[in-house]
Coordinates of C-alpha atoms in Angstrom, one line a residue:
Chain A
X20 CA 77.8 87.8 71.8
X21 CA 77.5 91.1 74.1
X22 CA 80.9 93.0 74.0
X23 CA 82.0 92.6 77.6
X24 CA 81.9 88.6 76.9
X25 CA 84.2 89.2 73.6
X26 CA 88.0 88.5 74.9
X27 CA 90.2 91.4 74.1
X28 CA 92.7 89.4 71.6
X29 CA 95.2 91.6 70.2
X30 CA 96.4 94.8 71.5
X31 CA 99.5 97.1 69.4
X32 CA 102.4 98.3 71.9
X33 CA 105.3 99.2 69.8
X34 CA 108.5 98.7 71.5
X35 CA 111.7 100.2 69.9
X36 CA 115.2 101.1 72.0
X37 CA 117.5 102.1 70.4
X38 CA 121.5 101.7 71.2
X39 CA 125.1 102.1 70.7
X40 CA 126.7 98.9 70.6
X41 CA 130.4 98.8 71.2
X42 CA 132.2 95.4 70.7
X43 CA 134.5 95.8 73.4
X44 CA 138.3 96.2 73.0
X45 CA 139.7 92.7 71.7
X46 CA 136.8 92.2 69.1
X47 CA 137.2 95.9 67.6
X48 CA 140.7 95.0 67.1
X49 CA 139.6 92.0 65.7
X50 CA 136.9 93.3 63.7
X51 CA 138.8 96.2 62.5
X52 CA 141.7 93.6 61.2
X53 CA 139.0 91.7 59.1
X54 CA 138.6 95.4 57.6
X55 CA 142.4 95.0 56.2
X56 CA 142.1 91.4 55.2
X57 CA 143.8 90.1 58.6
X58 CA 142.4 87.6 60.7
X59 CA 143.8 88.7 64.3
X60 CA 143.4 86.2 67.1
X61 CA 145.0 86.5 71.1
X62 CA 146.8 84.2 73.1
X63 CA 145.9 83.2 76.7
X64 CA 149.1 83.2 78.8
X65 CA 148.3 80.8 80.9
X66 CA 146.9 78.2 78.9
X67 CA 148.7 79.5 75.4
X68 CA 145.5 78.6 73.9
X69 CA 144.4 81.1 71.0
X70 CA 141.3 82.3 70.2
X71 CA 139.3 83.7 67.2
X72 CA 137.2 85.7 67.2
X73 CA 139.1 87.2 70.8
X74 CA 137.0 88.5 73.5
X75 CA 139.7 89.6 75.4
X76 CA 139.5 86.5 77.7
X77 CA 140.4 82.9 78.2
X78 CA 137.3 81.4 78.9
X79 CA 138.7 78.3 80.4
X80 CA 141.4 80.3 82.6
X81 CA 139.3 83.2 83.3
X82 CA 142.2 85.3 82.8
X83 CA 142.8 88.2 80.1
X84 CA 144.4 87.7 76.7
X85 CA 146.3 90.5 75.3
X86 CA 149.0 88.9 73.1
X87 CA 147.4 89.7 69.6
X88 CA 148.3 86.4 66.9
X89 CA 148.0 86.8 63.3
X90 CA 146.6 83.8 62.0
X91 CA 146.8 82.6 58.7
X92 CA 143.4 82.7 56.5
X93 CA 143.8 78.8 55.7
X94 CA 142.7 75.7 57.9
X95 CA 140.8 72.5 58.7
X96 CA 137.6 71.6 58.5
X97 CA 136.2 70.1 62.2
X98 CA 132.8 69.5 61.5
X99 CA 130.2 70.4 58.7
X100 CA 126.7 69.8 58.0
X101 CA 124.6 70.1 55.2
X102 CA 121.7 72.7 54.5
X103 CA 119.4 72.0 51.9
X104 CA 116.7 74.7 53.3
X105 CA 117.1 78.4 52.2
X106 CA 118.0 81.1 54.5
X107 CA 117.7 84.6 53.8
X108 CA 120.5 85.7 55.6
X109 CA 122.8 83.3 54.1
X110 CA 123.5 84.4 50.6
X111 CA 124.9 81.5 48.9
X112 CA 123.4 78.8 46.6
X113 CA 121.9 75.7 47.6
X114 CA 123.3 73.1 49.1
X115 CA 126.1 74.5 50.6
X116 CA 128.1 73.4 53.8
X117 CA 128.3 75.1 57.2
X118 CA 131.5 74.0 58.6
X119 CA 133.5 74.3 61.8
X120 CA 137.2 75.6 60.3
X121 CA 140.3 75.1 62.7
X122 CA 142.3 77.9 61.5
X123 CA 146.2 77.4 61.2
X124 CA 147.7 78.2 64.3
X125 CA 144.8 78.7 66.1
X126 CA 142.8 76.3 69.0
X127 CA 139.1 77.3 68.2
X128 CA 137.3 76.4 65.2
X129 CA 135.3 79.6 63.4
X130 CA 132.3 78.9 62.0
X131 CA 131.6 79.5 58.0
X132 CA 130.4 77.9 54.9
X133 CA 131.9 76.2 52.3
X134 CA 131.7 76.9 48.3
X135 CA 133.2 75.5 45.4
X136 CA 132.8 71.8 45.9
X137 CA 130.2 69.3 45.8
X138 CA 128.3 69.0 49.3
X139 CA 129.1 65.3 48.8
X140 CA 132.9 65.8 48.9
X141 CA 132.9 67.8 51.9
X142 CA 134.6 65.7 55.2
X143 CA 136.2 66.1 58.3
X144 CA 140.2 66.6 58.0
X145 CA 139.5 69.0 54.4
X146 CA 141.7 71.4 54.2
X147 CA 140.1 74.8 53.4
X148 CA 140.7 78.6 52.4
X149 CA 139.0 81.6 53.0
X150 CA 137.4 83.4 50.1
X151 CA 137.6 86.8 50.5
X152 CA 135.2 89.7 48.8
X153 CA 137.9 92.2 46.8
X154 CA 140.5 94.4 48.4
X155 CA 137.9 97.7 48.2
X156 CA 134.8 96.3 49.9
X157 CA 136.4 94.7 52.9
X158 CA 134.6 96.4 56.0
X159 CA 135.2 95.5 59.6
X160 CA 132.9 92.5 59.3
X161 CA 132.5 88.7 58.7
X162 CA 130.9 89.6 56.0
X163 CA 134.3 90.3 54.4
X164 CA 134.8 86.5 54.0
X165 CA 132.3 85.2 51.5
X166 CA 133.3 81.8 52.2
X167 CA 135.9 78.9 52.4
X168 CA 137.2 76.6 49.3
X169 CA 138.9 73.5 49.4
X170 CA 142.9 74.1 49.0
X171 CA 143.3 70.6 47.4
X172 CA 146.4 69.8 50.2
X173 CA 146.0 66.1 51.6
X174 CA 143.3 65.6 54.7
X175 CA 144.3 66.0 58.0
X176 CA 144.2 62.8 60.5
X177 CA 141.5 62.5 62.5
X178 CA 143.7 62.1 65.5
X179 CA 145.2 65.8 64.9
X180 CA 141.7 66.9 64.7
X181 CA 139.8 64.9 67.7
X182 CA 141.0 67.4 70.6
X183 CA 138.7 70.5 68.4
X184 CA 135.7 68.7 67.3
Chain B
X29 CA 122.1 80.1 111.3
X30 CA 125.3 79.4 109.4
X31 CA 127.9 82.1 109.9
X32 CA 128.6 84.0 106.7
X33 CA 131.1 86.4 106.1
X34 CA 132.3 88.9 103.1
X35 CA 135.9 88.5 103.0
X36 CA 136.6 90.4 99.9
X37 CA 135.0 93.1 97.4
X38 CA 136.2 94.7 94.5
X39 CA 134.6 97.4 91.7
X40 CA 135.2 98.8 88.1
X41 CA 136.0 102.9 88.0
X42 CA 132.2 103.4 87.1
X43 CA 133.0 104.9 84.1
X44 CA 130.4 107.2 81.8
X45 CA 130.8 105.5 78.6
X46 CA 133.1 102.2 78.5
X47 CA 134.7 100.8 74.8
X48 CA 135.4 97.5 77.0
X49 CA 132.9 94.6 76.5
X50 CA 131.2 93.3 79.7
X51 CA 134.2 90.8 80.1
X52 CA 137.0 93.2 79.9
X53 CA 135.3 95.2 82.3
X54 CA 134.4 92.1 85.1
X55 CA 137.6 90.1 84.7
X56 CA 139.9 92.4 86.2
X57 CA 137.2 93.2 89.0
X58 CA 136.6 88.8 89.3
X59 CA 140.5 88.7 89.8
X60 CA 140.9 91.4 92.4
X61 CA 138.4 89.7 94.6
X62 CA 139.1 86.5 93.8
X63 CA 143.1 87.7 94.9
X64 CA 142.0 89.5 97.9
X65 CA 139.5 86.7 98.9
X66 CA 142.5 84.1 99.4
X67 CA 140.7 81.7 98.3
X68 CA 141.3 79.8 95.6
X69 CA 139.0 78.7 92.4
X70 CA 136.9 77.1 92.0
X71 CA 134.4 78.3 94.0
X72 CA 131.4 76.1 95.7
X73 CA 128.6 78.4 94.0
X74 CA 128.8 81.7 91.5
X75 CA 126.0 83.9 91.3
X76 CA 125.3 87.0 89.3
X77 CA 123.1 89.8 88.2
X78 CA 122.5 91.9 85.4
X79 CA 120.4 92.4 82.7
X80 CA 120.5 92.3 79.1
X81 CA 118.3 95.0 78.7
X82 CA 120.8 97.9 79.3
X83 CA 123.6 96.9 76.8
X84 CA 120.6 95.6 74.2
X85 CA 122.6 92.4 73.8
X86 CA 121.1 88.9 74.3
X87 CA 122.6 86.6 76.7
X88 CA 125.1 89.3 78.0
X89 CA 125.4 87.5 81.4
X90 CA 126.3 84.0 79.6
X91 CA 129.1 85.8 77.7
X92 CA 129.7 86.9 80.8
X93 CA 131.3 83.8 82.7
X94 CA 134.3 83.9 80.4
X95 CA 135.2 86.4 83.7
X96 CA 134.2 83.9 86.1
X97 CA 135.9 80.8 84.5
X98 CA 133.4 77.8 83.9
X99 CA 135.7 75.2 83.1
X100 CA 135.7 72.7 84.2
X101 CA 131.9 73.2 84.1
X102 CA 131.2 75.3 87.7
X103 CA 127.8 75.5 89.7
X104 CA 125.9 79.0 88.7
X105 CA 123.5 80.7 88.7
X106 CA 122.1 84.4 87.6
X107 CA 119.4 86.6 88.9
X108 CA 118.2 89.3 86.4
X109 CA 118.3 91.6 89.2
X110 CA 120.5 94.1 91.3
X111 CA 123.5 91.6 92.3
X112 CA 122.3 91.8 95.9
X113 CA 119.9 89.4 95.4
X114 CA 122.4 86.9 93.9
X115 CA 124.2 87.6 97.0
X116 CA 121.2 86.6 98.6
X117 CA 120.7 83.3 96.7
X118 CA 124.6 82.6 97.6
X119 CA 123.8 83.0 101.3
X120 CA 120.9 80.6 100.9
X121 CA 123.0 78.4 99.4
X122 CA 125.8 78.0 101.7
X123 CA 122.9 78.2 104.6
X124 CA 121.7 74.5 102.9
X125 CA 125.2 73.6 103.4
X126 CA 125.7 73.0 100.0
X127 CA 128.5 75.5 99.6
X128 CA 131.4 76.7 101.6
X129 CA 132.3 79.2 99.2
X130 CA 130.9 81.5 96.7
X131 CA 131.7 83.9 94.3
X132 CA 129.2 86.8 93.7
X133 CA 129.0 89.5 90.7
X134 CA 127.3 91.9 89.0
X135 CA 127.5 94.6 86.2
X136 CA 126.2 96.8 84.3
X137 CA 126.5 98.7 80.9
X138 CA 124.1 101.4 80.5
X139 CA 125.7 103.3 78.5
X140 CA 124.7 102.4 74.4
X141 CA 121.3 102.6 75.9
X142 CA 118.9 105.4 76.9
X143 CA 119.1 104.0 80.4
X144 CA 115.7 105.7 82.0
X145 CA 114.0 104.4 78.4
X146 CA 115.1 101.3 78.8
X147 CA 113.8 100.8 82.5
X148 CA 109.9 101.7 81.0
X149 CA 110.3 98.1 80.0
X150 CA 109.7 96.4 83.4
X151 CA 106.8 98.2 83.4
X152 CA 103.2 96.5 82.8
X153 CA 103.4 95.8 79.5
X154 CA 100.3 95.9 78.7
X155 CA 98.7 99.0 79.6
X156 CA 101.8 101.2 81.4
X157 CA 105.0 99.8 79.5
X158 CA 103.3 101.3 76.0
X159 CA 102.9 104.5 77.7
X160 CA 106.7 105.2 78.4
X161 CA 107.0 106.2 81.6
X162 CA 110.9 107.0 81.7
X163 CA 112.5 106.1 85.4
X164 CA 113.4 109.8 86.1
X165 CA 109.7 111.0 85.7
X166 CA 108.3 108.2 87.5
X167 CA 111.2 108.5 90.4
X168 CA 109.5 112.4 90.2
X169 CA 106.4 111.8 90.5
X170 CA 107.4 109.8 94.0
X171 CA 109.5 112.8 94.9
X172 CA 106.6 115.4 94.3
X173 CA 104.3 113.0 96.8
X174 CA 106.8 112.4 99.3
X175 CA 108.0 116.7 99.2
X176 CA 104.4 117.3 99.8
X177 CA 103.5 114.7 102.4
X178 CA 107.0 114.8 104.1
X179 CA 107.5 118.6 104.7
X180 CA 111.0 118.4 103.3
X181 CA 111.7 120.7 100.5
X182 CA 114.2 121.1 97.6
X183 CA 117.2 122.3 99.4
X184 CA 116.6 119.1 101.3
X185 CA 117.5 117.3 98.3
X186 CA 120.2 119.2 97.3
X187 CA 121.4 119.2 100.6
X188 CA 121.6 114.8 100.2
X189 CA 123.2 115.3 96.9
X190 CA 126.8 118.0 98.4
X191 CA 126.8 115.3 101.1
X192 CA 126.8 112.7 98.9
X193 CA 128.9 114.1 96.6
X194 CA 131.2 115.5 99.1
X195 CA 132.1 112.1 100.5
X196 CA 132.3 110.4 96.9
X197 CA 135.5 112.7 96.9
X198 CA 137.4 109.9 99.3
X199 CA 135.9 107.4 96.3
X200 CA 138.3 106.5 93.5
X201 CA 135.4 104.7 91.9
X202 CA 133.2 107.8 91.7
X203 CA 131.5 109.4 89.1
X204 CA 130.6 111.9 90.6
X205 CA 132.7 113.8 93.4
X206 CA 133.3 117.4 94.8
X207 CA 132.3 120.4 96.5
X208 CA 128.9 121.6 95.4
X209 CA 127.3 124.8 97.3
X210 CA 123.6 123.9 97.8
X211 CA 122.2 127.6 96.6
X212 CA 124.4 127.0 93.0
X213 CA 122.8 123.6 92.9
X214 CA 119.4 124.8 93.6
X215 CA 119.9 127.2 90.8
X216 CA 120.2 124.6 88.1
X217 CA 117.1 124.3 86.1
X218 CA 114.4 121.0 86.9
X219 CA 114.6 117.8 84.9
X220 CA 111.4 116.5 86.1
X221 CA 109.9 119.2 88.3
X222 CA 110.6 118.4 91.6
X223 CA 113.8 116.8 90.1
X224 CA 117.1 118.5 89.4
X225 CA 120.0 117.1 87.7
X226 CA 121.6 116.3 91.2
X227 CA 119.1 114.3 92.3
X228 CA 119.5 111.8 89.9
X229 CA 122.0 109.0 89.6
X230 CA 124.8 109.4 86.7
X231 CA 124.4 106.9 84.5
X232 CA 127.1 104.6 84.5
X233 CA 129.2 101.3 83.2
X234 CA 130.4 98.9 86.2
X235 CA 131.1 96.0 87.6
X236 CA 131.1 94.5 91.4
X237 CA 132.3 91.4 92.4
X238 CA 132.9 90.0 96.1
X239 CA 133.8 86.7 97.7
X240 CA 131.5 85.0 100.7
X241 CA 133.0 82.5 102.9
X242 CA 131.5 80.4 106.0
X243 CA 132.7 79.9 109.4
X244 CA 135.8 79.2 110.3
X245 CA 137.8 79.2 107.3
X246 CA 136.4 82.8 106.9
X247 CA 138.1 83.8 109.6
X248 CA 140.9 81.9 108.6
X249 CA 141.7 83.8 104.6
X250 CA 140.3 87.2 106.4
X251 CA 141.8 89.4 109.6
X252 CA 138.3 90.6 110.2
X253 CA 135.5 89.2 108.4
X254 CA 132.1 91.2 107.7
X255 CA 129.4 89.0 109.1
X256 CA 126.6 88.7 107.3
X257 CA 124.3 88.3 111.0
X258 CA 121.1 89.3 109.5
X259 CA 119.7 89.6 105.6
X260 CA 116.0 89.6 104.2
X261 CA 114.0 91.0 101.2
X262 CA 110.2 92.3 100.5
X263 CA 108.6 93.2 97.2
X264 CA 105.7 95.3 96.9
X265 CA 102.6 95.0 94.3
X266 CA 103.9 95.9 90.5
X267 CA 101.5 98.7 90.4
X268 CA 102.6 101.8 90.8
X269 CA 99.2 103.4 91.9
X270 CA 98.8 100.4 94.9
X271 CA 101.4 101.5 96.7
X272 CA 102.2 104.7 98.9
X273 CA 105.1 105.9 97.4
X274 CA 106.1 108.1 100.1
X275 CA 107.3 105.4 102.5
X276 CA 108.9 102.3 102.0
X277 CA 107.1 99.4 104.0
X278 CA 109.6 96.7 102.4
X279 CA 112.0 98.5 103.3
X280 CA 110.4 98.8 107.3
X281 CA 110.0 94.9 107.0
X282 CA 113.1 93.7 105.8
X283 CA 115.0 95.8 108.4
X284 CA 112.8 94.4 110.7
X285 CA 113.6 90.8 110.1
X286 CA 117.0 91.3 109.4
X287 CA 117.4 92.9 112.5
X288 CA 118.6 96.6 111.8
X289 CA 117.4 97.4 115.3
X290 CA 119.3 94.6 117.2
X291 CA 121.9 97.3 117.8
X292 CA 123.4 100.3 117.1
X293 CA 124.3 101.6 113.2
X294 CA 127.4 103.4 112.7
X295 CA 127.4 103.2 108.9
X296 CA 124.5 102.5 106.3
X297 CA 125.4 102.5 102.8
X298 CA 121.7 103.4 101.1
X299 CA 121.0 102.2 97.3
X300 CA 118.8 105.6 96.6
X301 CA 119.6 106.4 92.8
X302 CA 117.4 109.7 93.8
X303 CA 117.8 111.9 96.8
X304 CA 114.3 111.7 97.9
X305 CA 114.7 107.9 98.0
X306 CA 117.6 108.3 100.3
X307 CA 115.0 110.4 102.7
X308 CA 112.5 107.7 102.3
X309 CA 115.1 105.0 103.2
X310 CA 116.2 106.7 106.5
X311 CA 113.0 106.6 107.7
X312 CA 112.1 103.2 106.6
X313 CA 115.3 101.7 108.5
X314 CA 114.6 103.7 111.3
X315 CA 118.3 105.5 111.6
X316 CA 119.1 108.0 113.6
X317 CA 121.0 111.3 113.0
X318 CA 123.9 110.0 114.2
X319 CA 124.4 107.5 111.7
X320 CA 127.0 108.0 109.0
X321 CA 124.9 107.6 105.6
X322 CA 126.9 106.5 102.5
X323 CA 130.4 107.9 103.2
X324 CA 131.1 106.1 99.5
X325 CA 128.7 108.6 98.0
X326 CA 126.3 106.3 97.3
X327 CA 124.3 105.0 94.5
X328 CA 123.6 109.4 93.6
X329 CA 127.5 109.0 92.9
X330 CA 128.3 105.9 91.1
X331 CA 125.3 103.8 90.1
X332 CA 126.1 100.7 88.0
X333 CA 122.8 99.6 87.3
X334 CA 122.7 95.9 88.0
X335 CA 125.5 96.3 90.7
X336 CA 125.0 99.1 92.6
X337 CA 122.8 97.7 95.3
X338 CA 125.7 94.7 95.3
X339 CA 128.1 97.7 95.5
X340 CA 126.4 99.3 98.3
X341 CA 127.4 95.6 100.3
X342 CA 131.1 95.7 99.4
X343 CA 131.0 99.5 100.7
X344 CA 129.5 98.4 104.1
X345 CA 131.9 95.3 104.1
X346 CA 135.0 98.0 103.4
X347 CA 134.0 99.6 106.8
X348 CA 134.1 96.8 108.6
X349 CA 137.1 95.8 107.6
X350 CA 139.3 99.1 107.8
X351 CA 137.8 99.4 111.6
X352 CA 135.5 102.4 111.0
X353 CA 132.1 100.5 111.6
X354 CA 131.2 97.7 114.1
X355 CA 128.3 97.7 112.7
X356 CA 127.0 98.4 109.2
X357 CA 124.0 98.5 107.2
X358 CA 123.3 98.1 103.8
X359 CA 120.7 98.2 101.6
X360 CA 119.3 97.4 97.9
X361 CA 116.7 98.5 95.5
X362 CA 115.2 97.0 92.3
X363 CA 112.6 98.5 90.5
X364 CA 110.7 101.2 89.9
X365 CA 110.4 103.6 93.0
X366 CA 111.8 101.8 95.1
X367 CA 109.4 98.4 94.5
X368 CA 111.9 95.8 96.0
X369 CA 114.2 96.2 98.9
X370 CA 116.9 94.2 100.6
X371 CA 118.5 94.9 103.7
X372 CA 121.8 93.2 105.0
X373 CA 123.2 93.8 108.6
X374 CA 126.9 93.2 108.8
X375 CA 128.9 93.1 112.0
X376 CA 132.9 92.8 112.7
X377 CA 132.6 90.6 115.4

């Protein structure tokens, strides 16, 4: 084939930007409260909802949230599934349960994984506890939780549960 | 044509570097407008602009909505463009009578991003993107044409940016404001040879966001509304080297058919990020000397990418409304060197 019929089929154009990301003011907070082992959520004032991780913002009210919450590192689990496929980025052994937790005192479930019990076991109404990576490597992320186990408390009833799924 | 007027506009302080996320900075600016607008949510249609590129974080403008309330779920829409053209598609909208009401935003945030890097990448990508042509060196290049073509000279330039800058002074929103001599600018060294430092757009983080009502109840939640009597936009080829960068015949043909020459012009509010550009534009919309020209300071002031051309609107609309113009211009860019334009007449009566 003559060159000028041959399509051209790959061309290299690296691309690389490079920035500053700054999490705005409600997430720094929040990250920086994961750094000291606190999970800090905010409060919408008009619908007293509260949120974690914050953005600053009710997202149903469209109105800022400033009243900062502490909320306890214990909660519910709202949904799960099963993962039976390895990830790279998740470092934890197979098969292991994403989960939706509903954190005490809180109105949005935070996503995680579950460890220390039988993927079989895992339901909807568990009650759950964050795992946390020792006192001297906490940094201001998620990564600071390694994951939730079961507390061994009694379930919580579907019908306290229904209004987060 | 459905009557359309801008019964409310308000903007973030176009700061240099802002901690807030995109949300923190909109909300308050959502609120204001909303508040001023007097109307109340939901709105028939939301619309805004932005792009992800700048901040370097996906789906910036979903995250975004948290400002503009979606629940219940709300009609929107987003245009990765200057928010002038989601004013645009907002005016369509309410032109099919499918809206009454709509609530139009923008922002930007520039800052953790080397902003005239970042632009190189709505460049071909092919065969121009690869080659990193920043914004300021291609804006230059137009600049050298247009000096050598046009007549004007340096001190021209300068002489747009103490203007400019000299009026931003009246503009809490500025970032950029005071009284620069013209020789003491002219002494500052080039940044892109013919380009100084003053002709150039600070790089900024901000936020516009403005209410549009039709008819009657327009004049009903506003004392004087700013009609929106005539609006259009042109785009010209992609390529850089098909054009003649020393005019701006989108720019000629938008006016045109928005009817900038209907009547006379006592303010224009010009999106020109460079002061060449705002040169270019004059001539392109045909105004006379008598014309007030960006008594914000313009885009070479405060220049939230994303929401400066949106911003240049709400300026017009602010003249209208305090009784200083009758009749108002304003204008948008998008693009390199002025590739897309959009011109909006706006009238107090």
């Amino acid at each position: 084939m003559a060159d000028e019929a041959k399509p051209v089929t790959n061309i290299k154009t690296p691309m690389r930007l490079e920035y500053r990301y700054s999490a705005g003011v409600a997430t720094s907070r929040f990250l920086r409260g994961i750094g000291q082992g606190k999970i800090l959520g905010q409060r919408c004032p008009s619908c007293r909802k509260v949120y974690v991780p914050p953005r600053g913002s009710c997202p149903r009210c469209a109105v800022p949230t400033v009243e900062e919450v502490e909320l306890s590192d214990e909660g519910t689990i709202t949904t799960f599934a099963i993962v039976r496929v390895p990830s790279e980025n998740i470092d934890v052994p197979l098969p292991f349960a994403s989960v939706h937790v509903l954190l005490d005192g809180c109105d949005i479930p935070f996503f995680s994984v579950v460890q220390e019990c039988p993927v079989d076991q895992i339901r909807i109404g568990m009650r759950v506890q964050a795992v946390w990576v020792p006192k001297e490597e906490l940094t201001s992320t998620l990564q600071s939780i390694r994951y939730f186990k079961p507390t061994g408390e009694p379930d919580v009833p579907f019908e306290k549960l229904k209004e987060f799924l | 044509m459905r009557e359309v007027a801008i019964v409310s506009f308000a903007q973030a302080p176009n700061a240099r570097r802002e901690l807030r996320n995109e949300v923190e900075i909109l909300m308050p600016v959502v609120q204001e407008a909303v508040a001023r607008s007097g109307i109340e949510r939901p709105f028939d249609f939301t619309c805004s602009g932005s792009s992800d590129f700048l901040q370097g974080q996906p789906f910036a403008f979903v995250m975004a909505l948290d400002a503009a309330g979606a629940w219940p779920p709300i009609p929107e829409s987003h245009v990765e463009m200057d928010g002038a053209w989601a004013l645009y598609e907002a005016w369509v909208k309410i032109q099919t009578g499918q809206a009454e009401t709509a609530l139009v935003y923008a922002f930007g945030k520039s800052s953790p991003g080397d902003l005239p890097e970042v632009l190189a990448t709505q460049l071909d990508p092919y065969v121009l993107a690869p080659l990193w042509p920043d914004a300021v060196s291609l804006a230059a290049l137009q600049a050298r044409a247009y000096l050598e073509k046009s007549g004007h000279s340096e001190r021209d330039l300068a002489e747009v940016a103490a203007r400019s800058r000299r009026s931003a002074k009246s503009n809490p929103n500025a970032t950029v404001s005071g009284d620069y001599e013209v020789e003491k600018l002219l002494a500052t060294p080039h940044i892109a040879d013919p380009l100084r430092v003053h002709d150039c757009a600070p790089v900024c983080d901000g936020a516009v966001a403005m209410v549009l009502v039709a008819g009657d109840r327009a004049r009903k939640v506003c004392e004087r509304p700013a009609w929106i009597r005539g609006i259009d936009h042109r785009i010209e080829p992609h390529s850089l080297g098909a054009r003649d960068l020393t005019v701006s015949v989108s720019t000629r043909l938008a006016a045109e058919k928005a009817g900038v020459g209907r009547g006379a012009v006592d303010v224009a509010e010009l999106h020109a990020p460079f002061t060449h550009q705002e040169l270019i534009l004059r001539d392109a919309l045909g105004l006379g000397a008598n014309v007030k020209v960006n008594p914000s300071g313009g885009a070479l002031c405060a220049n939230p990418m994303m929401a400066a051309g949106l911003a240049r609107i709400g300026e017009a609309a602010s003249r209208i409304w305090d009784g200083s113009a009758r009749r108002a211009v304003a204008h948008a860019t998008s693009g390199p060197c002025l590739q897309q334009n959009l011109v909006c007449v706006l009238e107090g009566a």
